[in-house]
Short mmCIF file of C-alpha atoms and ligand atoms in Angstrom, two decimals:
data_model
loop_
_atom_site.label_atom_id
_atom_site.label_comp_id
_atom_site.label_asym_id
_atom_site.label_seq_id
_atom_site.Cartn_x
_atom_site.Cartn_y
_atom_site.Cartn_z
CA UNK I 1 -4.86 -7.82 -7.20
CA UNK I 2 -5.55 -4.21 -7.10
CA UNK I 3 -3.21 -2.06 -9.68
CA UNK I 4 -1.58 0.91 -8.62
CA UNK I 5 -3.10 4.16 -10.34
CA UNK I 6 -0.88 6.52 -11.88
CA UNK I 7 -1.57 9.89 -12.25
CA UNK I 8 0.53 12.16 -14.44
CA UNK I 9 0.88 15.89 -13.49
CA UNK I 10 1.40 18.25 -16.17
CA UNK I 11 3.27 21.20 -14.36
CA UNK I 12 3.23 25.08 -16.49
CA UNK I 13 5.01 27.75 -15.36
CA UNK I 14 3.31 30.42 -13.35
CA UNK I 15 3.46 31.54 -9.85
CA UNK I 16 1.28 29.04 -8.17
CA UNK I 17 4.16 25.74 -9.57
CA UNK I 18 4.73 25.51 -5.89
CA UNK I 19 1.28 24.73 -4.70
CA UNK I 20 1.39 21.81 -7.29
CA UNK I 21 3.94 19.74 -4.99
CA UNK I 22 1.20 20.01 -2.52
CA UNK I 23 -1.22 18.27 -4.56
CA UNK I 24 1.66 15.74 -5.36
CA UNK I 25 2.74 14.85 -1.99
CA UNK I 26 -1.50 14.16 -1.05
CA UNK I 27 -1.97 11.89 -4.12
CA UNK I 28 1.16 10.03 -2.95
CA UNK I 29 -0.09 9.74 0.58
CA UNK I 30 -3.24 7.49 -1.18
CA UNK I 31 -0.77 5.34 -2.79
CA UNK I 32 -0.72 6.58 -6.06
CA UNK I 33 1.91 6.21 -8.67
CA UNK I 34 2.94 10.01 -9.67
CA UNK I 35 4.78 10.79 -12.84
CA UNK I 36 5.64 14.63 -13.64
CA UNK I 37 6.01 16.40 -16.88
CA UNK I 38 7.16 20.05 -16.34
CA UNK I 39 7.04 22.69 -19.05
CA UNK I 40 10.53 24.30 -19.39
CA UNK I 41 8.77 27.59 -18.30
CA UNK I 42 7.69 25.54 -14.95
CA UNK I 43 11.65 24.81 -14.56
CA UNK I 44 11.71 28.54 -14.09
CA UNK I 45 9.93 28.46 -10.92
CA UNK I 46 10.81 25.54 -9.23
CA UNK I 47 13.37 22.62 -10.05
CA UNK I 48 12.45 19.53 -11.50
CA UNK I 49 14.19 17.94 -8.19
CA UNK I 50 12.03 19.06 -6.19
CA UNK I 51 9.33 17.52 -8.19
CA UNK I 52 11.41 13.90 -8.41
CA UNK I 53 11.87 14.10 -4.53
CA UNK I 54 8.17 14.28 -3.66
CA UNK I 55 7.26 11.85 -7.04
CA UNK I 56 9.61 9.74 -6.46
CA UNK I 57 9.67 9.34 -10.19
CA UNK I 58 11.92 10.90 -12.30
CA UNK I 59 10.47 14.23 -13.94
CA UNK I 60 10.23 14.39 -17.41
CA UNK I 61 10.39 18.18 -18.92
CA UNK I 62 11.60 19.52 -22.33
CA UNK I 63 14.99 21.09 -20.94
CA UNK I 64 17.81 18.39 -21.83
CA UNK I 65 15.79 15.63 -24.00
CA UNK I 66 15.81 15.03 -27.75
CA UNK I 67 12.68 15.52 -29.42
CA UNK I 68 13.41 11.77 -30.67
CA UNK I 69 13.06 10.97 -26.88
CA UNK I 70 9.63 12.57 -26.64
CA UNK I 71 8.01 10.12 -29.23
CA UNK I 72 8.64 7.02 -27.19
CA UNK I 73 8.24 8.76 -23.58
CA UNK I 74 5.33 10.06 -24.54
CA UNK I 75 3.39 7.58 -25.53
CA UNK I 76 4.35 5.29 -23.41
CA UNK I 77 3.16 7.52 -20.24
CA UNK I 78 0.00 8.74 -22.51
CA UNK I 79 -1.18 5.15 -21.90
CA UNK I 80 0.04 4.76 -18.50
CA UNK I 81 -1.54 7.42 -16.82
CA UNK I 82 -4.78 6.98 -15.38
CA UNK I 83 -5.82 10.95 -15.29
CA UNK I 84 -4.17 13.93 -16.55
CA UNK I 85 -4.09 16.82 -13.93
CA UNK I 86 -2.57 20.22 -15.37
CA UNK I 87 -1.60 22.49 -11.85
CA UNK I 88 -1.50 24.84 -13.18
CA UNK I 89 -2.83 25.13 -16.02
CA UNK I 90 -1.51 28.60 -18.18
CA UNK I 91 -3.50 30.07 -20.56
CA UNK I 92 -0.95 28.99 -23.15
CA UNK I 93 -0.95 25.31 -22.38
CA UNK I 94 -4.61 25.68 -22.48
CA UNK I 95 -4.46 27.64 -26.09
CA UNK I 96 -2.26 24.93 -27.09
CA UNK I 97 -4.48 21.97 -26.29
CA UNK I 98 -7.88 23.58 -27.75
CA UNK I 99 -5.98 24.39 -30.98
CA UNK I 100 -4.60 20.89 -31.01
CA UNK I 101 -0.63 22.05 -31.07
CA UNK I 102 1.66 19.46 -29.67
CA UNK I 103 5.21 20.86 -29.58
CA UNK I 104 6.42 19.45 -26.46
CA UNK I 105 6.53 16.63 -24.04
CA UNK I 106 3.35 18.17 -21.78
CA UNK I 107 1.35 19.25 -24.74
CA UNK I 108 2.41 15.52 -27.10
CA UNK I 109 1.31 13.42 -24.38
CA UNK I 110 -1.88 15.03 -23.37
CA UNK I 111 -2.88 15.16 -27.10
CA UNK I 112 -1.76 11.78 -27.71
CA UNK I 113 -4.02 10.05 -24.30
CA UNK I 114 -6.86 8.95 -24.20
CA UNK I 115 -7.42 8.88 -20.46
CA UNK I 116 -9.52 12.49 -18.63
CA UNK I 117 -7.47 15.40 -18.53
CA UNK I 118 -8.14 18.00 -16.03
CA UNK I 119 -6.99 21.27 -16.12
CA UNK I 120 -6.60 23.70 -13.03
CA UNK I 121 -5.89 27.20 -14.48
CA UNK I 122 -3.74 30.06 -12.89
CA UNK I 123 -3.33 32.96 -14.53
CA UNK I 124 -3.76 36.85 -13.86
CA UNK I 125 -8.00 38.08 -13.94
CA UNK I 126 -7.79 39.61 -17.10
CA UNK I 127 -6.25 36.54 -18.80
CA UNK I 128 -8.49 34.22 -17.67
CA UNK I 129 -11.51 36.71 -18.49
CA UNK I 130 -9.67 36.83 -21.87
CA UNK I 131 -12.80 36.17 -24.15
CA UNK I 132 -10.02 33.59 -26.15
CA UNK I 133 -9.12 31.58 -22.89
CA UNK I 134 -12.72 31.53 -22.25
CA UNK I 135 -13.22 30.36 -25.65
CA UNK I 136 -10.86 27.77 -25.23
CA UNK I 137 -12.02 26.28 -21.94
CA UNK I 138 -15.52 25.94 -24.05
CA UNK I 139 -13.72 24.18 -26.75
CA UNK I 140 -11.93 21.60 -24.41
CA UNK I 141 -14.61 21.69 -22.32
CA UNK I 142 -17.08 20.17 -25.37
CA UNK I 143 -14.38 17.71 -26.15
CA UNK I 144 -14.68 16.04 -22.51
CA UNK I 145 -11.32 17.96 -21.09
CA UNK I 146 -12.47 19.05 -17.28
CA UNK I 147 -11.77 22.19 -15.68
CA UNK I 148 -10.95 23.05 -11.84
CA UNK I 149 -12.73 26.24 -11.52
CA UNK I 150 -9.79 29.09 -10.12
CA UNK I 151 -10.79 31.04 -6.74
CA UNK I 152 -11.28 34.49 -6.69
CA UNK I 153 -8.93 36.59 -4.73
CA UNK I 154 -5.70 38.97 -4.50
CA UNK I 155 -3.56 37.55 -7.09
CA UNK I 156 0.55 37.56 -7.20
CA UNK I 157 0.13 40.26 -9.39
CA UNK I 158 -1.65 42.69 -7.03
CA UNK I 159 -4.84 42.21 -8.85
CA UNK I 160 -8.19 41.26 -7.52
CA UNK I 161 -10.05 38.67 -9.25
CA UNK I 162 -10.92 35.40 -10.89
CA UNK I 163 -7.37 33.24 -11.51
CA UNK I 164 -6.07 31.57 -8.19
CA UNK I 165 -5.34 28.16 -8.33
CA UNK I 166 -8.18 26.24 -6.69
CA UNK I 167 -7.73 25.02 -3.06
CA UNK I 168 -5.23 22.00 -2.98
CA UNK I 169 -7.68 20.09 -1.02
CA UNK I 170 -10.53 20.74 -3.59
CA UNK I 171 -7.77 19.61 -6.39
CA UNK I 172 -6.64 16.68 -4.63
CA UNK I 173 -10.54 15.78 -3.75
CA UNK I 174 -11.20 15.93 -7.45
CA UNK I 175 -8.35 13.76 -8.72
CA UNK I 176 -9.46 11.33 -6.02
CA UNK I 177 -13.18 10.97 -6.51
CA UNK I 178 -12.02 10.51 -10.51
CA UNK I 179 -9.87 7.35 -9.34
CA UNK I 180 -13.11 6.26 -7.02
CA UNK I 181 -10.06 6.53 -4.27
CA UNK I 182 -12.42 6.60 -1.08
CA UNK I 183 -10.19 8.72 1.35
CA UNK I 184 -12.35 7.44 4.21
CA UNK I 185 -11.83 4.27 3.53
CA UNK I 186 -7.92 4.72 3.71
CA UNK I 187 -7.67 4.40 7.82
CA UNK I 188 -4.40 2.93 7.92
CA UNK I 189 -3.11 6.07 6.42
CA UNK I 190 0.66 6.63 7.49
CA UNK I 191 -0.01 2.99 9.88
CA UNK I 192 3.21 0.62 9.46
CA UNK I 193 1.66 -2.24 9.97
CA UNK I 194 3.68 -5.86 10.45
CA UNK I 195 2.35 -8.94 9.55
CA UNK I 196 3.58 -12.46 9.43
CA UNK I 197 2.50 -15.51 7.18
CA UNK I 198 2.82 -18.94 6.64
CA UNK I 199 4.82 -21.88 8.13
CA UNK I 200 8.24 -21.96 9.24
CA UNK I 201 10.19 -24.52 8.32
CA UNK I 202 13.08 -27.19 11.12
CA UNK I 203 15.60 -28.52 8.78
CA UNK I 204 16.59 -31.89 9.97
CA UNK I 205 19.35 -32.66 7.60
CA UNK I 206 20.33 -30.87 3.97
CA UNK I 207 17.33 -32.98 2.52
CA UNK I 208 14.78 -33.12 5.09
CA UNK I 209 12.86 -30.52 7.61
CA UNK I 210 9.96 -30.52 9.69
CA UNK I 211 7.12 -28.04 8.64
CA UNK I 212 2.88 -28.03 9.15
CA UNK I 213 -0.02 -27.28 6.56
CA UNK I 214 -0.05 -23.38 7.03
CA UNK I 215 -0.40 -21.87 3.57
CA UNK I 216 -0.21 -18.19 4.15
CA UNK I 217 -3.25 -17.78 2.71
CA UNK I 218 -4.70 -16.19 5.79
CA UNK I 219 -1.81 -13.66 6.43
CA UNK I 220 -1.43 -12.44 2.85
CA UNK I 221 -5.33 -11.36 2.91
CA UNK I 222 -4.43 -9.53 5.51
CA UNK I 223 -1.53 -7.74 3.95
CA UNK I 224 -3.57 -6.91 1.18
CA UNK I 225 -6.02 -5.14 3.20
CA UNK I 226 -4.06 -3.47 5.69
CA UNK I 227 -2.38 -1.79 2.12
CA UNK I 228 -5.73 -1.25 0.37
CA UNK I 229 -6.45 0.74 4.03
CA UNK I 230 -3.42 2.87 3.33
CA UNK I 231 -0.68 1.24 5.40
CA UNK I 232 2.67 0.64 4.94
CA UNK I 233 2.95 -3.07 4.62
CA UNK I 234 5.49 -5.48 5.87
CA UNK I 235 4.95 -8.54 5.39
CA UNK I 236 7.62 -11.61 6.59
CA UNK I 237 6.44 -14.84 4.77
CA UNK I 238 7.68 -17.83 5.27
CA UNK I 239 7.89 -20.87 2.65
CA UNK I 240 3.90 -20.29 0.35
CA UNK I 241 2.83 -20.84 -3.07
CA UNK I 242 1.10 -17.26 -2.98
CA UNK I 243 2.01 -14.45 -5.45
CA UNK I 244 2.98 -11.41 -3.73
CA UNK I 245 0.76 -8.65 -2.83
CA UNK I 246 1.04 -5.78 -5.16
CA UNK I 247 3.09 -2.59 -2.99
CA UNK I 248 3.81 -4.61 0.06
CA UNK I 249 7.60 -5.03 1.16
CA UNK I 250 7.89 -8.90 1.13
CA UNK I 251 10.96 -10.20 3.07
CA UNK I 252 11.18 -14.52 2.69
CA UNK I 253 12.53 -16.49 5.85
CA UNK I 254 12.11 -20.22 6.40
CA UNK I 255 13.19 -20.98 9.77
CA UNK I 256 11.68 -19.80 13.27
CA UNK I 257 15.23 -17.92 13.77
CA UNK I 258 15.02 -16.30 10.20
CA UNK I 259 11.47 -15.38 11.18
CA UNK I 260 11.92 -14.03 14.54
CA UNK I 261 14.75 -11.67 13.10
CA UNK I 262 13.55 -10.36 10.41
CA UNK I 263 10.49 -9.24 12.71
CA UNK I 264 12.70 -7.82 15.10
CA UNK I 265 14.40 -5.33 12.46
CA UNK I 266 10.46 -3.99 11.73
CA UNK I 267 8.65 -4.65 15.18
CA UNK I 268 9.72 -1.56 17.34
CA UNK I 269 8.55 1.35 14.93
CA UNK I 270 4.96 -0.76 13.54
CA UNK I 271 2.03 0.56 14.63
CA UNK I 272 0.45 -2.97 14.31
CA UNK I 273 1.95 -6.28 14.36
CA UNK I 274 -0.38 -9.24 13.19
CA UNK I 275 1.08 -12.48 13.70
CA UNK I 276 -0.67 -14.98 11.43
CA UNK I 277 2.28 -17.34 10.94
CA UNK I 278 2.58 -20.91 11.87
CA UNK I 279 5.39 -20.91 13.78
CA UNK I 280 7.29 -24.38 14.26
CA UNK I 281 7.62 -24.46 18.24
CA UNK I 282 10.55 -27.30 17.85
CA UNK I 283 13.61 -27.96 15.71
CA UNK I 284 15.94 -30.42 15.19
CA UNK I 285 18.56 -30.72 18.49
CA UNK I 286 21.39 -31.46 16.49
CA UNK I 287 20.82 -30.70 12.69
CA UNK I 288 23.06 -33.31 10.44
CA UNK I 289 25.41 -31.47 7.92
CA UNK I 290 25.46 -34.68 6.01
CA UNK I 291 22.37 -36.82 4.39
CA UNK I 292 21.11 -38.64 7.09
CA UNK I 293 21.73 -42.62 6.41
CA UNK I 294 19.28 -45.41 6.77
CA UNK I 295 19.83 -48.15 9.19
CA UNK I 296 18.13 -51.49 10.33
CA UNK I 297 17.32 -49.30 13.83
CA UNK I 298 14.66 -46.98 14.43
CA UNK I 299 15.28 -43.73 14.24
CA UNK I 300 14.97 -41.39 17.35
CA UNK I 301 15.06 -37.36 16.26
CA UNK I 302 15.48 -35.62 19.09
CA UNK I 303 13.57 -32.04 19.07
CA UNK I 304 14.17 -29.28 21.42
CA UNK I 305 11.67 -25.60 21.48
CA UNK I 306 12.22 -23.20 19.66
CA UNK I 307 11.41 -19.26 19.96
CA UNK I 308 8.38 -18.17 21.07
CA UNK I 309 8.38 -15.18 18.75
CA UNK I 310 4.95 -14.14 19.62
CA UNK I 311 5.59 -14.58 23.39
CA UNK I 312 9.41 -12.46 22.95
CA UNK I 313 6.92 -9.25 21.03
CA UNK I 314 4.46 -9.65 23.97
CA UNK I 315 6.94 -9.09 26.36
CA UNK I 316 9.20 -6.19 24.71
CA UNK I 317 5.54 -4.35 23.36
CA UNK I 318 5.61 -0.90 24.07
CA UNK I 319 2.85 1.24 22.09
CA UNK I 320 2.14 -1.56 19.19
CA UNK I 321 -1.11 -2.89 19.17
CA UNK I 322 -0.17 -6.86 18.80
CA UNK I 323 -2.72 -9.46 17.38
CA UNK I 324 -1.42 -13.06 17.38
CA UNK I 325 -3.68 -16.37 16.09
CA UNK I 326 -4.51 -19.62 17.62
CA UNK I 327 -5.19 -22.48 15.99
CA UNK I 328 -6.80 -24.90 18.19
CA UNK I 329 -8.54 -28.29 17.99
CA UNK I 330 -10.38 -27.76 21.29
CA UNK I 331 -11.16 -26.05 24.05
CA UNK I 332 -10.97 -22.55 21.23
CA UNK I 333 -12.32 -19.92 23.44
CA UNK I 334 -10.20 -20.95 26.25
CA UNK I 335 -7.48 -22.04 24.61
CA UNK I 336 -7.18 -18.95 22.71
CA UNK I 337 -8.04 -16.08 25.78
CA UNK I 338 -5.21 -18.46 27.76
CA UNK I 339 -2.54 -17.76 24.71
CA UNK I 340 -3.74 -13.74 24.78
CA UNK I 341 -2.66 -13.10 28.85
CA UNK I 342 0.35 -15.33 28.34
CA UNK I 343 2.05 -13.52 25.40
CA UNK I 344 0.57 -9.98 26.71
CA UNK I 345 -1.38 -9.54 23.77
CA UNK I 346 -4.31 -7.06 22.68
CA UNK I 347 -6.47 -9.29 20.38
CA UNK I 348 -6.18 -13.12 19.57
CA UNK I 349 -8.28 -14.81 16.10
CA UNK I 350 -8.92 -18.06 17.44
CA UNK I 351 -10.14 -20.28 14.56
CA UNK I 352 -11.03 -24.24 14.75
CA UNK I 353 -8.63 -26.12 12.54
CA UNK I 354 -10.51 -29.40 13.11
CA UNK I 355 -13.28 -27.92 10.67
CA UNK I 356 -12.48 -28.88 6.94
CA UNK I 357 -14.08 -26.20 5.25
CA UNK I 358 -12.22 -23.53 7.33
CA UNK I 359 -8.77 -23.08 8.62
CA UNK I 360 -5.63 -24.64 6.28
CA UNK I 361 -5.56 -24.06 2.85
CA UNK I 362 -9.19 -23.12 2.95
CA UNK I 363 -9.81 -19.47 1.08
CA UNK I 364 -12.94 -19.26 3.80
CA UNK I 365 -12.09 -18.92 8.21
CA UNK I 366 -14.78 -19.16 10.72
CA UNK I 367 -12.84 -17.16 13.93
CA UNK I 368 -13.84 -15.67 17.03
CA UNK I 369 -11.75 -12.54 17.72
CA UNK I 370 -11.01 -12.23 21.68
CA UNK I 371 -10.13 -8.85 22.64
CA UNK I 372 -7.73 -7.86 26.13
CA UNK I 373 -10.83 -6.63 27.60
CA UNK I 374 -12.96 -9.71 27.42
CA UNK I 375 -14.87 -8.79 24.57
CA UNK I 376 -15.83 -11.78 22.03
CA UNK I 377 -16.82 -10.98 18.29
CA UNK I 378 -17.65 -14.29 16.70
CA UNK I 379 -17.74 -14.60 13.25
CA UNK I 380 -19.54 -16.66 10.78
CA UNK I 381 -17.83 -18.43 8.00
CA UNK I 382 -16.19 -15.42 5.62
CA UNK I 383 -13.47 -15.15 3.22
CA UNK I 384 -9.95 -14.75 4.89
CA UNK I 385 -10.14 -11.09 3.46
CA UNK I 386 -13.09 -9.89 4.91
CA UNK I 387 -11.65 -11.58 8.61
CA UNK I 388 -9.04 -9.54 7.83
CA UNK I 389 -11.42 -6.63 7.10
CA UNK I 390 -12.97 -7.20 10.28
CA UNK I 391 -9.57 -7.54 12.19
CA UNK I 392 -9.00 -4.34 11.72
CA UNK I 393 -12.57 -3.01 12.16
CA UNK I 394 -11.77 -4.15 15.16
CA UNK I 395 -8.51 -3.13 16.34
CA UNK I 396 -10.01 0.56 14.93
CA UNK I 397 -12.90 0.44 16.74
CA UNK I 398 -14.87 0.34 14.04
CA UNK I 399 -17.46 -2.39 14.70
N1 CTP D 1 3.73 -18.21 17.57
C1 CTP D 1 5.00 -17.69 17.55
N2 CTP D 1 6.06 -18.48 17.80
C2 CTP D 1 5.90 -19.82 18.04
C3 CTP D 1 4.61 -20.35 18.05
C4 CTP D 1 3.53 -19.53 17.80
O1 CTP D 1 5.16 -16.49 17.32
N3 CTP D 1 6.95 -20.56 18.27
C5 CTP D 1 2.58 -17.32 17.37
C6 CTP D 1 1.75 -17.63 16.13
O2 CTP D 1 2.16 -16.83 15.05
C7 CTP D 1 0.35 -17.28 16.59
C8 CTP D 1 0.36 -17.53 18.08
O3 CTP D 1 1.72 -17.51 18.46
O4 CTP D 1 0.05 -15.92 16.39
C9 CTP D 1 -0.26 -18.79 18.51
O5 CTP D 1 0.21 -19.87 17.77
P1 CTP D 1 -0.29 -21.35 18.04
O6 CTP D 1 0.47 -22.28 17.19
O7 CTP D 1 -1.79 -21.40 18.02
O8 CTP D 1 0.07 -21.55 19.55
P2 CTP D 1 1.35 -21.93 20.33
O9 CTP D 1 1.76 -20.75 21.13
O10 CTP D 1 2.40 -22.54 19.48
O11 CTP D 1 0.76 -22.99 21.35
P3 CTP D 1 0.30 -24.51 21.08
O12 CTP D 1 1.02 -24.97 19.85
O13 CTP D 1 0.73 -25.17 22.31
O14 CTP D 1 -1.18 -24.46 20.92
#
């Protein structure tokens, strides 16, 4: 399962603080974990709240904590953090680094990592031509400490030269090639994108139910590939064995109702709804509070249908591109392009669950993907994450 990676900006305080919640609310859009450390300088310029809003993290600077506080903080985020990014980057914190002074929490925990530190300097033209900066850069530059180079322009001092904070963009481009976070590959970007896994379960009486072979396996590869696309996951599981996908919101149900409602609350602002889940289309007519009894008799159990949830989505759909499944034994193609018209869906998977190598519990599916149009992709036999891969390929007119 794919980690989260956690940047840590180091903010010092100069004109261009602002430009560094820019660079913080991008790195967030790619799904990574944020943590601040603000000079007390930096506090001058903007507040630290502003920095927890768009972090989401709480912001660590100098202003209120014990130095005690630092030792353990520091560390501990020192180790944490992925990259170091310093926007921007003073000429003191700079100074401080190359002459190896650690007197508070920004300058402790970049001395005490051992992950890249980049630095993106701001600082008036004649500073930064300062033939000490420059020696510094050198310095930290031979110890393996990067540099974003500063733009040349008007500065907020009137002056014209060397000492603007790079372009966000070019920051934000560095940080991610660093992470080898492909920003192409991230087409779900700001996509909600609902999914449902698993079987439902019918209880009969407190001790028994009715249920069917689904795993989940198929829906929770799909989760974790509409997030590693960028999305914002939702994924409503029923009864599985699987461990939850890493920054997906996982909400359990077991019955059909359970299912259908929890859907509901998430189905009218997705962008895509996936429905993977092997619904139970029956339940008990009348469920026994008490232990059902043996007797000498057979036993008749009465079942009456359940929801249709797939059907109910198709109907109420307005912009949401809906996918649903369908497992058949035969007849697939027809089977399947039958279930598409009748729940008013834009894609169905259709996959063969007589085949024993594919289909229920298997980590491989062989599926043909049936679009509204008519249009047929069939796919060979794959694991259930790149089907998922190509599901949304698909639905993104990628293929
Ligand atoms: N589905 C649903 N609610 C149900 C049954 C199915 O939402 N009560 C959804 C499934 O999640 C799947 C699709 O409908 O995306 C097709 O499921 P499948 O079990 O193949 O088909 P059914 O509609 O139940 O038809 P049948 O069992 O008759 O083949």
């Amino acid at each position: 399962m794919e980690k989260k990676k956690c940047v840590c900006i180091g903010v010092s305080g100069g004109i261009a603080v602002y430009k560094a919640l820019d660079v913080i609310s991008a790195l967030r859009k790619n799904d990574i974990d944020v943590r601040v450390i603000m000079t007390s300088s930096a506090t001058e310029f903007v507040t630290p709240l502003s920095f927890q809003s768009l972090s989401q993290n709480m912001v660590i600077t100098d202003m209120f904590s014990e130095p005690k506080a630092w030792e353990i903080q520091h560390i501990s985020l020192a180790k944490k953090a992925d990259l170091f990014l310093v926007v921007p980057a003073t000429a003191n914190i700079i100074g401080k680094v190359a002459n190896g002074i650690a007197d508070d929490m920004l300058s402790t925990t970049i001395m005490a990592t051992k992950s890249k530190v980049i630095f993106a300097p701001a600082m008036n033209t004649n500073m930064y031509e300062n033939p000490i900066v420059q020696d510094n850069i050198r310095k930290l530059s031979k110890y393996g400490y990067d540099f974003i180079e500063p733009a040349s322009g008007r500065l907020a001092c009137g002056d014209l030269g060397k000492g603007k904070l790079a372009d966000v963009n070019t920051i934000v481009e560095r940080v991610l090639k660093e992470l080898n976070i492909n920003e192409k590959e991230k087409d779900l970007l700001g996509k909600k994108v609902l999914i449902s896994a698993g079987p439902t379960i019918a209880p009969i009486d407190p001790v028994r139910f009715i249920t069917n072979r689904s795993t989940g396996k198929m829906g929770y590869a799909i989760a974790e590939e509409a997030k590693k696309r960028g999305a914002e996951v939702i994924l409503v599981s029923g009864p599985t064995k699987l461990q939850k996908p890493s920054g997906v919101k996982v909400i359990d149900v077991k019955t059909n109702e359970e299912m259908k409602a929890e859907i509901l609350k998430h189905f009218y602002d997705s962008d895509i709804v996936i429905k993977s889940a092997a619904v139970a289309d029956y339940k008990a007519k009348d469920y026994s509070n008490e232990k059902i009894k043996k007797g000498n008799e057979d036993l008749n159990l009465v079942l009456t249908r359940d929801n249709d949830i797939l059907k109910f989505l198709g109907d109420e759909k307005k912009n949401q591109i809906l996918v649903g499944f369908a497992a058949e034994s035969n007849n697939v193609e027809e089977n399947a392009k039958n279930k598409l018209i009748k729940k008013n869906l834009d894609y169905i998977v259709a996959n063969d669950i007589t085949s024993t190598e594919t289909g229920f519990g298997s980590d491989d599916n062989k599926v043909i993907i049936i679009s509204k149009s008519g249009e047929k992709i069939f796919l060979d036999r794959m694991s259930k994450r790149e089907v998922a891969s190509n599901i949304f390929q698909t639905i993104l007119g990628k293929r």
